[in-house]
Amino acid sequence: MPARILSGTEIGQQIQAELRQEIETLKQAGVTPGLAAVLVGDNPASHIYVRNKIRACEALGLYSERLTPPASITTGELIAEIEALNRRPEIDAILVQLPLPKQVDAQRVLLAVDPAKDVDGFHPINVGALVANRPALRPCTPAGVMELLRRSGIPLEGQRAVIIGRSDIVGKPLALLLMHAHATVTVCHSRTRDLPGVARTADILVAAMGRAAFVTPEFVRPGATVIDVGINRLEDPAAAERLFARHPERLEEFRRKGSALVGDVHPDVADVAGALTPAPGGVGPLTIAMLMANTVQAARARRGQAVAARARVEAVR
Ligand code: NAD
């Protein structure tokens, strides 16, 4: 039986609909959550990501702005821009789009973001809170994966989860979130021995490595849930012919556009997995939804007193 498809697009829309109501309530209390996206230089993929994030903010009625310092900016100049955002009361959330240019010390820049406005959850204070399972802003992609699993009714407690990829942005924080949800977690990486064998022990297998279609059916225990975090641009026609041999509609799309976005999971995994996220249309929309959720959470945490006071006034009236 082919895998159940876990549509991130649908779940992302559900979350956004819930957020729209919450934002409306906040606005009635005089608070419009605000996000500032800092986009350094002219990396085309980063421009597309930031454009999509700003569009999502606009669609939900959040305040948003985009700062676009030049690629030649120094670490000190960028930190000064971030400190100015830290001081602005109407900005609840600051996003620094990665990667930063080589001359910029990304660690120092991320440290400069006020932890209360750190919408990506990358500041060491928020990383520490995640390790200790204390409330704080969580990195959007791992938080999105958790929301997708939860809303799809995939059990986690006592389940074996295997994550391929140990990055600070995806693999590592997701391992902690799954552990806090009582899964038994294994984290694999480029030096793991017998990767397919380890992956086959998983009830929940997460591919977050950035290698197009690397995870083939031999990695997957029949019936397992497979979450594909990878986003890779495929441009080689021969590779596309092989990959999409049984998916004529995707091959057709590749021929039309000259490229295609593919995940880390091979399309044939759908024959073996019990449930599978599509790529695109899986984890990506959840990342955006969680960015919006984190912006609202940051606004509530920073300006909650104002909202509560306003609600009290309304109640008396
Ligand atoms: P990264 O390059 O920082 O980390 C990749 C990890 O995969 C590393 O830990 C590495 O050890 C591991 N890895 C690489 N090759 C491997 C191999 N052959 N065998 C085993 N492990 C291997 O990447 P990242 O930032 O974590 O992103 C991973 C993928 O997820 C990328 O395709 C990225 O575009 C995508 N991504 C998607 C979203 C989304 O919203 N859907 C968000 C962030 C990242």
mmCIF file of C-alpha atoms in Angstrom, residues 23-239:
data_model
loop_
_atom_site.group_PDB
_atom_site.id
_atom_site.type_symbol
_atom_site.label_atom_id
_atom_site.label_comp_id
_atom_site.label_asym_id
_atom_site.label_seq_id
_atom_site.Cartn_x
_atom_site.Cartn_y
_atom_site.Cartn_z
ATOM 1 C CA ILE A 23 -3.384 38.085 15.766
ATOM 2 C CA GLU A 24 -6.831 39.665 15.428
ATOM 3 C CA THR A 25 -7.305 39.403 19.215
ATOM 4 C CA LEU A 26 -3.863 40.920 19.830
ATOM 5 C CA LYS A 27 -4.633 43.767 17.456
ATOM 6 C CA GLN A 28 -7.843 44.508 19.296
ATOM 7 C CA ALA A 29 -5.667 44.887 22.393
ATOM 8 C CA GLY A 30 -3.472 47.343 20.502
ATOM 9 C CA VAL A 31 -0.584 44.975 19.744
ATOM 10 C CA THR A 32 0.495 44.202 16.165
ATOM 11 C CA PRO A 33 3.299 41.637 16.316
ATOM 12 C CA GLY A 34 6.271 42.817 14.228
ATOM 13 C CA LEU A 35 9.019 40.863 12.465
ATOM 14 C CA ALA A 36 12.230 42.301 10.992
ATOM 15 C CA ALA A 37 14.103 40.142 8.486
ATOM 16 C CA VAL A 38 17.759 40.989 7.916
ATOM 17 C CA LEU A 39 18.892 39.843 4.493
ATOM 18 C CA VAL A 40 22.564 40.542 3.781
ATOM 19 C CA GLY A 41 23.818 40.582 0.182
ATOM 20 C CA ASP A 42 22.220 38.985 -2.844
ATOM 21 C CA ASN A 43 22.108 35.215 -2.414
ATOM 22 C CA PRO A 44 19.156 34.299 -4.720
ATOM 23 C CA ALA A 45 17.857 31.443 -2.528
ATOM 24 C CA SER A 46 17.929 33.689 0.557
ATOM 25 C CA HIS A 47 15.962 36.358 -1.330
ATOM 26 C CA ILE A 48 13.266 33.816 -2.178
ATOM 27 C CA TYR A 49 13.100 32.521 1.419
ATOM 28 C CA VAL A 50 12.813 36.032 2.871
ATOM 29 C CA ARG A 51 10.243 37.074 0.256
ATOM 30 C CA ASN A 52 8.074 34.077 1.206
ATOM 31 C CA LYS A 53 8.411 34.867 4.908
ATOM 32 C CA ILE A 54 7.430 38.540 4.421
ATOM 33 C CA ARG A 55 4.470 37.514 2.241
ATOM 34 C CA ALA A 56 3.278 35.132 4.940
ATOM 35 C CA CYS A 57 3.502 37.959 7.518
ATOM 36 C CA GLU A 58 1.498 40.267 5.285
ATOM 37 C CA ALA A 59 -1.159 37.623 4.636
ATOM 38 C CA LEU A 60 -1.649 37.189 8.393
ATOM 39 C CA GLY A 61 -1.732 40.901 9.193
ATOM 40 C CA LEU A 62 1.610 40.964 11.022
ATOM 41 C CA TYR A 63 3.847 43.996 10.735
ATOM 42 C CA SER A 64 7.036 43.117 8.845
ATOM 43 C CA GLU A 65 10.038 44.840 7.387
ATOM 44 C CA ARG A 66 13.085 43.745 5.439
ATOM 45 C CA LEU A 67 16.533 45.193 5.954
ATOM 46 C CA THR A 68 18.968 44.599 3.117
ATOM 47 C CA PRO A 69 22.497 45.623 4.067
ATOM 48 C CA PRO A 70 25.122 45.184 1.314
ATOM 49 C CA ALA A 71 27.253 42.005 1.043
ATOM 50 C CA SER A 72 30.295 44.115 1.992
ATOM 51 C CA ILE A 73 28.973 44.873 5.510
ATOM 52 C CA THR A 74 31.346 44.261 8.450
ATOM 53 C CA THR A 75 30.511 42.259 11.577
ATOM 54 C CA GLY A 76 30.489 45.473 13.647
ATOM 55 C CA GLU A 77 28.129 47.289 11.271
ATOM 56 C CA LEU A 78 25.717 44.353 11.182
ATOM 57 C CA ILE A 79 25.733 44.057 14.972
ATOM 58 C CA ALA A 80 24.923 47.793 15.181
ATOM 59 C CA GLU A 81 21.886 47.249 12.895
ATOM 60 C CA ILE A 82 20.697 44.374 15.067
ATOM 61 C CA GLU A 83 21.154 46.366 18.262
ATOM 62 C CA ALA A 84 19.003 49.110 16.754
ATOM 63 C CA LEU A 85 16.276 46.506 16.104
ATOM 64 C CA ASN A 86 16.662 45.198 19.671
ATOM 65 C CA ARG A 87 15.825 48.698 20.925
ATOM 66 C CA ARG A 88 12.701 49.196 18.794
ATOM 67 C CA PRO A 89 9.566 48.369 20.822
ATOM 68 C CA GLU A 90 7.348 47.554 17.828
ATOM 69 C CA ILE A 91 9.759 44.844 16.611
ATOM 70 C CA ASP A 92 9.068 41.581 18.451
ATOM 71 C CA ALA A 93 11.032 39.203 16.253
ATOM 72 C CA ILE A 94 14.384 39.465 14.465
ATOM 73 C CA LEU A 95 15.384 37.010 11.779
ATOM 74 C CA VAL A 96 18.918 37.001 10.393
ATOM 75 C CA GLN A 97 18.787 35.048 7.145
ATOM 76 C CA LEU A 98 21.725 32.647 6.810
ATOM 77 C CA PRO A 99 24.230 32.184 5.280
ATOM 78 C CA LEU A 100 26.055 35.449 5.994
ATOM 79 C CA PRO A 101 28.981 36.619 3.817
ATOM 80 C CA LYS A 102 32.375 35.078 4.643
ATOM 81 C CA GLN A 103 33.865 38.190 6.281
ATOM 82 C CA VAL A 104 31.003 38.346 8.816
ATOM 83 C CA ASP A 105 31.348 36.436 12.087
ATOM 84 C CA ALA A 106 27.939 34.735 12.130
ATOM 85 C CA GLN A 107 28.309 33.507 15.740
ATOM 86 C CA ARG A 108 28.846 37.049 17.024
ATOM 87 C CA VAL A 109 25.927 38.346 14.966
ATOM 88 C CA LEU A 110 23.532 35.700 16.309
ATOM 89 C CA LEU A 111 24.727 36.470 19.849
ATOM 90 C CA ALA A 112 23.776 40.127 19.329
ATOM 91 C CA VAL A 113 20.070 39.320 18.807
ATOM 92 C CA ASP A 114 18.003 39.956 21.951
ATOM 93 C CA PRO A 115 17.020 36.395 23.077
ATOM 94 C CA ALA A 116 13.425 37.613 23.597
ATOM 95 C CA LYS A 117 13.304 38.583 19.885
ATOM 96 C CA ASP A 118 15.302 35.588 18.597
ATOM 97 C CA VAL A 119 12.561 34.186 16.381
ATOM 98 C CA ASP A 120 14.777 31.369 15.025
ATOM 99 C CA GLY A 121 15.804 30.210 18.504
ATOM 100 C CA PHE A 122 19.503 30.214 17.596
ATOM 101 C CA HIS A 123 20.786 32.332 20.523
ATOM 102 C CA PRO A 124 22.705 30.225 23.114
ATOM 103 C CA ILE A 125 20.210 31.324 25.794
ATOM 104 C CA ASN A 126 17.381 29.792 23.775
ATOM 105 C CA VAL A 127 19.488 26.744 22.868
ATOM 106 C CA GLY A 128 20.110 26.231 26.596
ATOM 107 C CA ALA A 129 16.381 26.522 27.298
ATOM 108 C CA LEU A 130 15.726 23.882 24.648
ATOM 109 C CA VAL A 131 18.291 21.503 26.161
ATOM 110 C CA ALA A 132 16.717 22.008 29.602
ATOM 111 C CA ASN A 133 13.181 21.705 28.139
ATOM 112 C CA ARG A 134 12.218 25.164 29.432
ATOM 113 C CA PRO A 135 9.759 27.389 27.528
ATOM 114 C CA ALA A 136 11.495 29.613 24.935
ATOM 115 C CA LEU A 137 11.513 30.316 21.214
ATOM 116 C CA ARG A 138 12.307 27.065 19.344
ATOM 117 C CA PRO A 139 14.010 26.786 15.929
ATOM 118 C CA CYS A 140 11.272 26.907 13.289
ATOM 119 C CA THR A 141 12.042 23.858 11.138
ATOM 120 C CA PRO A 142 12.356 21.355 14.018
ATOM 121 C CA ALA A 143 9.301 22.917 15.706
ATOM 122 C CA GLY A 144 7.459 22.523 12.396
ATOM 123 C CA VAL A 145 8.409 18.840 12.149
ATOM 124 C CA MET A 146 7.061 18.263 15.676
ATOM 125 C CA GLU A 147 3.810 20.055 14.839
ATOM 126 C CA LEU A 148 3.435 18.013 11.666
ATOM 127 C CA LEU A 149 3.931 14.743 13.562
ATOM 128 C CA ARG A 150 1.566 15.801 16.339
ATOM 129 C CA ARG A 151 -1.212 17.012 14.070
ATOM 130 C CA SER A 152 -0.876 13.896 11.901
ATOM 131 C CA GLY A 153 -1.427 11.698 14.962
ATOM 132 C CA ILE A 154 1.959 9.943 14.680
ATOM 133 C CA PRO A 155 2.779 8.504 18.120
ATOM 134 C CA LEU A 156 6.171 9.500 19.547
ATOM 135 C CA GLU A 157 6.335 8.109 23.054
ATOM 136 C CA GLY A 158 8.591 5.055 23.165
ATOM 137 C CA GLN A 159 9.080 5.153 19.381
ATOM 138 C CA ARG A 160 12.501 4.873 17.777
ATOM 139 C CA ALA A 161 13.420 8.050 15.883
ATOM 140 C CA VAL A 162 16.466 8.248 13.647
ATOM 141 C CA ILE A 163 17.600 11.644 12.357
ATOM 142 C CA ILE A 164 20.109 11.847 9.501
ATOM 143 C CA GLY A 165 21.912 15.191 9.904
ATOM 144 C CA ARG A 166 23.311 16.898 13.023
ATOM 145 C CA SER A 167 23.188 20.592 12.109
ATOM 146 C CA ASP A 168 22.519 23.272 14.730
ATOM 147 C CA ILE A 169 19.507 24.418 12.702
ATOM 148 C CA VAL A 170 17.705 21.124 12.116
ATOM 149 C CA GLY A 171 19.175 17.814 13.291
ATOM 150 C CA LYS A 172 20.414 18.721 16.775
ATOM 151 C CA PRO A 173 17.380 20.725 17.986
ATOM 152 C CA LEU A 174 14.987 18.170 16.492
ATOM 153 C CA ALA A 175 16.779 15.393 18.395
ATOM 154 C CA LEU A 176 16.153 17.296 21.641
ATOM 155 C CA LEU A 177 12.483 17.958 20.837
ATOM 156 C CA LEU A 178 11.884 14.290 19.987
ATOM 157 C CA MET A 179 13.703 13.221 23.143
ATOM 158 C CA HIS A 180 11.520 15.562 25.224
ATOM 159 C CA ALA A 181 8.494 13.934 23.534
ATOM 160 C CA HIS A 182 9.775 10.578 24.899
ATOM 161 C CA ALA A 183 11.048 9.082 21.647
ATOM 162 C CA THR A 184 14.285 7.077 21.662
ATOM 163 C CA VAL A 185 16.521 9.136 19.421
ATOM 164 C CA THR A 186 19.560 8.295 17.296
ATOM 165 C CA VAL A 187 21.387 11.051 15.412
ATOM 166 C CA CYS A 188 23.352 10.039 12.302
ATOM 167 C CA HIS A 189 25.810 12.092 10.275
ATOM 168 C CA SER A 190 28.412 11.835 7.539
ATOM 169 C CA ARG A 191 30.661 9.524 9.592
ATOM 170 C CA THR A 192 27.941 7.104 10.730
ATOM 171 C CA ARG A 193 28.745 3.459 9.935
ATOM 172 C CA ASP A 194 26.076 1.400 8.128
ATOM 173 C CA LEU A 195 23.696 4.337 7.697
ATOM 174 C CA PRO A 196 20.973 2.278 5.927
ATOM 175 C CA GLY A 197 21.106 -0.312 8.726
ATOM 176 C CA VAL A 198 20.726 2.306 11.464
ATOM 177 C CA ALA A 199 17.985 4.104 9.501
ATOM 178 C CA ARG A 200 16.058 0.828 9.180
ATOM 179 C CA THR A 201 15.680 0.656 12.969
ATOM 180 C CA ALA A 202 13.490 3.785 12.860
ATOM 181 C CA ASP A 203 9.769 4.026 13.466
ATOM 182 C CA ILE A 204 10.247 7.692 12.521
ATOM 183 C CA LEU A 205 13.034 8.507 10.074
ATOM 184 C CA VAL A 206 13.994 12.142 9.461
ATOM 185 C CA ALA A 207 16.242 13.037 6.522
ATOM 186 C CA ALA A 208 17.946 16.431 7.044
ATOM 187 C CA MET A 209 21.227 16.148 5.212
ATOM 188 C CA GLY A 210 20.923 18.179 2.020
ATOM 189 C CA ARG A 211 21.643 15.269 -0.389
ATOM 190 C CA ALA A 212 19.097 14.891 -3.182
ATOM 191 C CA ALA A 213 17.150 11.603 -3.028
ATOM 192 C CA PHE A 214 19.856 9.976 -0.884
ATOM 193 C CA VAL A 215 17.420 8.040 1.308
ATOM 194 C CA THR A 216 16.317 5.091 -0.818
ATOM 195 C CA PRO A 217 13.851 2.298 0.095
ATOM 196 C CA GLU A 218 16.694 0.215 1.618
ATOM 197 C CA PHE A 219 16.909 2.836 4.428
ATOM 198 C CA VAL A 220 13.276 2.411 5.419
ATOM 199 C CA ARG A 221 11.608 -0.199 7.597
ATOM 200 C CA PRO A 222 8.239 -1.055 5.997
ATOM 201 C CA GLY A 223 5.515 1.051 7.590
ATOM 202 C CA ALA A 224 7.872 3.675 9.070
ATOM 203 C CA THR A 225 7.040 7.389 9.061
ATOM 204 C CA VAL A 226 9.522 9.309 6.907
ATOM 205 C CA ILE A 227 10.001 13.074 7.252
ATOM 206 C CA ASP A 228 11.905 14.721 4.414
ATOM 207 C CA VAL A 229 13.454 18.030 5.489
ATOM 208 C CA GLY A 230 15.838 18.367 2.525
ATOM 209 C CA ILE A 231 15.447 20.978 -0.178
ATOM 210 C CA ASN A 232 17.822 20.433 -3.100
ATOM 211 C CA ARG A 233 17.810 21.905 -6.582
ATOM 212 C CA LEU A 234 18.215 19.187 -9.225
ATOM 213 C CA GLU A 235 19.576 20.394 -12.578
ATOM 214 C CA ASP A 236 21.104 17.262 -14.122
ATOM 215 C CA PRO A 237 18.676 15.892 -16.769
ATOM 216 C CA ALA A 238 20.114 12.346 -16.552
ATOM 217 C CA ALA A 239 19.611 12.312 -12.770
#
